[in-house]
């Protein structure tokens, strides 16, 4: 595949590294946007999801809501937010937070729910408070599933963070758009490959974390 | 472990997959999603960019041709130039409203032509090499231009691009990302006018987001099309391009060379009737009155006596 | 609302296009994912490779995928097929793991009983494994349905018409009503397909009386 070879040589071309528009710089930006979006979404979604999983209340409403959010086309959200907030990072960040939210929420409540009921009942029987129940039993037991949600959300966000370049000078998406618009397909494909590699590295890291979090006696859930 | 039963499973799944593919195939039979509209016959396939102003022009061609009982097929809003150009070059689209300057820059990236007639004659040659032809160019223009806000222009007394060197604060320039590598971007500004600018991409082709960024001061300088009604509406100032950074850009129909003389004549009449002011007005109706392209084109054709 | 009234035919037209792009992509994803999931369940070693590759594919951003597919397959960029293939790749990547889990969720004792009753391998698959895998499978299918419907919109960026055109056009002309129509239309379509799936799921699993909605269990 000629195109792929071109893309690889574009990446390995030393002149594309270093400086404000360099590959290294864009990778850092891309990672920062991704982490920021997932972190903000996690602060909102994880406590809510754990609460739902723990109490079993409000599940239907929140699940329906999260499903609806999942259905919102990111492009539409980005354009609406862009028109409202102007150029810069706010609009893409908000759109990415919305993107990450449903997966994180689903992971959190499914994780807590997946905690072995026997263990939960036993913990309650030995006199643990609800707070202890959540922090010492349900969350540790559900950690693998919760991390699965974080992993899914991160993967979605890191791939979609390319859209941030639609309205700001940020991230690896810049190579995609400028390559697409000026028909420099080696640059565009190089951008895509870099994003894919970044995603892969993040995914492997989170997968390792997920494996490490598996309770020693636990059964496999996904 | 016999083979036959598992094969049944596979065959079953394959059947479902085939059914799904058949569904897809039906989907792309539709004119709107056809990439391979090799229809032959007398029907003229007209395309348009995913840009409201371009769609109005295409719609005007379509209605004028239909008025002469010529069959047309509308393949509108099919993306930006990088997406649809292969379809024009391969001849699966017969007629497409284009713009002389930007199209020439794609076909001849290192062209030095800047004035309308030079650009047009170079474009004629380039089209011929592709087995296509360009019809008459219209007086209507829609070209890139540098704009600043009225307030900013008055603060530094700006009239031409050259005047930008008088600006003492940091200049950030916003435009589609391709501007960064094109001769009319930051590099061209530096080379032709000696002006230094920072660049930020805004991928809306000088649309509402660019205007918003100008007004809230996130950028000071932007590329906006001259026919864009937002220039007037937001009281923006177009800086005069004294050194020919931008190519002249007139509306021009690109056609496959098997278009009939009758059809060419009709389209040329439409082009000739469209003045630069007309195009701005048409765009303004689209943006302000939020009307569909077909309505706007019909009203204009009637006014010009072309229907 | 006046914008919607004046452009009803256009919106309906784009909605039809949207359905024609998303439904085949979803169907292909489901079929391919079931095959891959079955393989992964049957041969776990192969499965690790298959599922790993799938999740790698999922990390490729959508826009370049739309450019690369025509190059690889030799089909025109603007063909609906390009988008369908891209979406099917994502759908499959997302669903294959779930499909493997779905087959794992089937109680081994039930399978043994069925084998003892003399089911052939094919019979075992169609009459036992697949129906019993439906609940878990369905939860995954619902997720990819929603994400596929919403992802179709990016076709507008490369000239494949769908409700996504309302987003790009509304953005250029600064007609918020149009963007909102595009967003809401996409969401409604997703919801309608989702409800259809839930109904289909109920029909396919008549033995599950009074199941909780949400399907994830």
PDB file of N, CA and C in Angstrom, chain A residues 35-68:
ATOM      1  N   UNK A  35      -7.806  13.483  28.264  1.00  0.00           N
ATOM      2  CA  UNK A  35      -7.859  13.298  29.711  1.00  0.00           C
ATOM      3  C   UNK A  35      -8.821  14.283  30.351  1.00  0.00           C
ATOM      4  N   UNK A  36      -8.757  15.526  29.905  1.00  0.00           N
ATOM      5  CA  UNK A  36      -9.629  16.546  30.497  1.00  0.00           C
ATOM      6  C   UNK A  36     -11.087  16.154  30.307  1.00  0.00           C
ATOM      7  N   UNK A  37     -11.446  15.751  29.085  1.00  0.00           N
ATOM      8  CA  UNK A  37     -12.842  15.410  28.812  1.00  0.00           C
ATOM      9  C   UNK A  37     -13.281  14.201  29.638  1.00  0.00           C
ATOM     10  N   UNK A  38     -12.444  13.155  29.672  1.00  0.00           N
ATOM     11  CA  UNK A  38     -12.818  11.959  30.427  1.00  0.00           C
ATOM     12  C   UNK A  38     -12.888  12.280  31.922  1.00  0.00           C
ATOM     13  N   UNK A  39     -11.950  13.092  32.399  1.00  0.00           N
ATOM     14  CA  UNK A  39     -11.936  13.423  33.827  1.00  0.00           C
ATOM     15  C   UNK A  39     -13.191  14.185  34.221  1.00  0.00           C
ATOM     16  N   UNK A  40     -13.541  15.202  33.454  1.00  0.00           N
ATOM     17  CA  UNK A  40     -14.741  15.975  33.782  1.00  0.00           C
ATOM     18  C   UNK A  40     -15.970  15.076  33.741  1.00  0.00           C
ATOM     19  N   UNK A  41     -16.058  14.269  32.687  1.00  0.00           N
ATOM     20  CA  UNK A  41     -17.214  13.373  32.561  1.00  0.00           C
ATOM     21  C   UNK A  41     -17.249  12.377  33.720  1.00  0.00           C
ATOM     22  N   UNK A  42     -16.064  11.914  34.154  1.00  0.00           N
ATOM     23  CA  UNK A  42     -16.006  10.925  35.231  1.00  0.00           C
ATOM     24  C   UNK A  42     -16.484  11.526  36.549  1.00  0.00           C
ATOM     25  N   UNK A  43     -16.086  12.763  36.804  1.00  0.00           N
ATOM     26  CA  UNK A  43     -16.514  13.428  38.037  1.00  0.00           C
ATOM     27  C   UNK A  43     -18.036  13.498  38.103  1.00  0.00           C
ATOM     28  N   UNK A  44     -18.666  13.690  36.933  1.00  0.00           N
ATOM     29  CA  UNK A  44     -20.123  13.771  36.896  1.00  0.00           C
ATOM     30  C   UNK A  44     -20.775  12.389  36.886  1.00  0.00           C
ATOM     31  N   UNK A  45     -20.226  11.503  36.059  1.00  0.00           N
ATOM     32  CA  UNK A  45     -20.939  10.254  35.777  1.00  0.00           C
ATOM     33  C   UNK A  45     -20.697   9.171  36.831  1.00  0.00           C
ATOM     34  N   UNK A  46     -19.463   9.056  37.328  1.00  0.00           N
ATOM     35  CA  UNK A  46     -19.169   7.943  38.227  1.00  0.00           C
ATOM     36  C   UNK A  46     -19.974   7.984  39.528  1.00  0.00           C
ATOM     37  N   UNK A  47     -19.982   9.134  40.254  1.00  0.00           N
ATOM     38  CA  UNK A  47     -20.790   9.145  41.494  1.00  0.00           C
ATOM     39  C   UNK A  47     -22.257   8.854  41.203  1.00  0.00           C
ATOM     40  N   UNK A  48     -22.771   9.446  40.111  1.00  0.00           N
ATOM     41  CA  UNK A  48     -24.169   9.217  39.759  1.00  0.00           C
ATOM     42  C   UNK A  48     -24.417   7.738  39.478  1.00  0.00           C
ATOM     43  N   UNK A  49     -23.526   7.144  38.711  1.00  0.00           N
ATOM     44  CA  UNK A  49     -23.684   5.735  38.359  1.00  0.00           C
ATOM     45  C   UNK A  49     -23.595   4.838  39.576  1.00  0.00           C
ATOM     46  N   UNK A  50     -22.658   5.157  40.478  1.00  0.00           N
ATOM     47  CA  UNK A  50     -22.488   4.337  41.686  1.00  0.00           C
ATOM     48  C   UNK A  50     -23.729   4.451  42.566  1.00  0.00           C
ATOM     49  N   UNK A  51     -24.240   5.681  42.663  1.00  0.00           N
ATOM     50  CA  UNK A  51     -25.444   5.913  43.448  1.00  0.00           C
ATOM     51  C   UNK A  51     -26.604   5.085  42.897  1.00  0.00           C
ATOM     52  N   UNK A  52     -26.769   5.129  41.569  1.00  0.00           N
ATOM     53  CA  UNK A  52     -27.855   4.373  40.943  1.00  0.00           C
ATOM     54  C   UNK A  52     -27.657   2.881  41.178  1.00  0.00           C
ATOM     55  N   UNK A  53     -26.425   2.425  41.001  1.00  0.00           N
ATOM     56  CA  UNK A  53     -26.146   1.008  41.175  1.00  0.00           C
ATOM     57  C   UNK A  53     -26.409   0.568  42.600  1.00  0.00           C
ATOM     58  N   UNK A  54     -26.071   1.460  43.541  1.00  0.00           N
ATOM     59  CA  UNK A  54     -26.214   1.111  44.949  1.00  0.00           C
ATOM     60  C   UNK A  54     -27.671   1.092  45.384  1.00  0.00           C
ATOM     61  N   UNK A  55     -28.400   2.154  45.003  1.00  0.00           N
ATOM     62  CA  UNK A  55     -29.786   2.263  45.468  1.00  0.00           C
ATOM     63  C   UNK A  55     -30.767   1.557  44.539  1.00  0.00           C
ATOM     64  N   UNK A  56     -30.361   1.391  43.267  1.00  0.00           N
ATOM     65  CA  UNK A  56     -31.280   0.804  42.306  1.00  0.00           C
ATOM     66  C   UNK A  56     -32.375   1.775  41.918  1.00  0.00           C
ATOM     67  N   UNK A  57     -32.280   3.024  42.417  1.00  0.00           N
ATOM     68  CA  UNK A  57     -33.310   4.019  42.117  1.00  0.00           C
ATOM     69  C   UNK A  57     -32.925   4.875  40.914  1.00  0.00           C
ATOM     70  N   UNK A  58     -33.925   5.289  40.179  1.00  0.00           N
ATOM     71  CA  UNK A  58     -33.693   6.217  39.073  1.00  0.00           C
ATOM     72  C   UNK A  58     -33.000   5.583  37.890  1.00  0.00           C
ATOM     73  N   UNK A  59     -32.882   4.271  37.934  1.00  0.00           N
ATOM     74  CA  UNK A  59     -32.129   3.594  36.897  1.00  0.00           C
ATOM     75  C   UNK A  59     -32.743   3.813  35.515  1.00  0.00           C
ATOM     76  N   UNK A  60     -34.053   3.588  35.439  1.00  0.00           N
ATOM     77  CA  UNK A  60     -34.733   3.675  34.152  1.00  0.00           C
ATOM     78  C   UNK A  60     -34.557   5.046  33.514  1.00  0.00           C
ATOM     79  N   UNK A  61     -34.799   6.074  34.325  1.00  0.00           N
ATOM     80  CA  UNK A  61     -34.715   7.442  33.813  1.00  0.00           C
ATOM     81  C   UNK A  61     -33.313   7.732  33.306  1.00  0.00           C
ATOM     82  N   UNK A  62     -32.338   7.427  34.153  1.00  0.00           N
ATOM     83  CA  UNK A  62     -30.970   7.776  33.808  1.00  0.00           C
ATOM     84  C   UNK A  62     -30.466   6.959  32.617  1.00  0.00           C
ATOM     85  N   UNK A  63     -30.865   5.688  32.570  1.00  0.00           N
ATOM     86  CA  UNK A  63     -30.443   4.853  31.449  1.00  0.00           C
ATOM     87  C   UNK A  63     -31.027   5.397  30.141  1.00  0.00           C
ATOM     88  N   UNK A  64     -32.310   5.780  30.197  1.00  0.00           N
ATOM     89  CA  UNK A  64     -32.944   6.341  29.009  1.00  0.00           C
ATOM     90  C   UNK A  64     -32.241   7.625  28.593  1.00  0.00           C
ATOM     91  N   UNK A  65     -31.916   8.435  29.602  1.00  0.00           N
ATOM     92  CA  UNK A  65     -31.265   9.714  29.338  1.00  0.00           C
ATOM     93  C   UNK A  65     -29.890   9.496  28.713  1.00  0.00           C
ATOM     94  N   UNK A  66     -29.147   8.547  29.286  1.00  0.00           N
ATOM     95  CA  UNK A  66     -27.811   8.272  28.769  1.00  0.00           C
ATOM     96  C   UNK A  66     -27.898   7.745  27.343  1.00  0.00           C
ATOM     97  N   UNK A  67     -28.916   6.923  27.064  1.00  0.00           N
ATOM     98  CA  UNK A  67     -29.126   6.422  25.715  1.00  0.00           C
ATOM     99  C   UNK A  67     -29.385   7.566  24.758  1.00  0.00           C
ATOM    100  N   UNK A  68     -30.194   8.521  25.195  1.00  0.00           N
ATOM    101  CA  UNK A  68     -30.497   9.673  24.354  1.00  0.00           C
ATOM    102  C   UNK A  68     -29.239  10.484  24.075  1.00  0.00           C
TER     103      UNK A  68
END
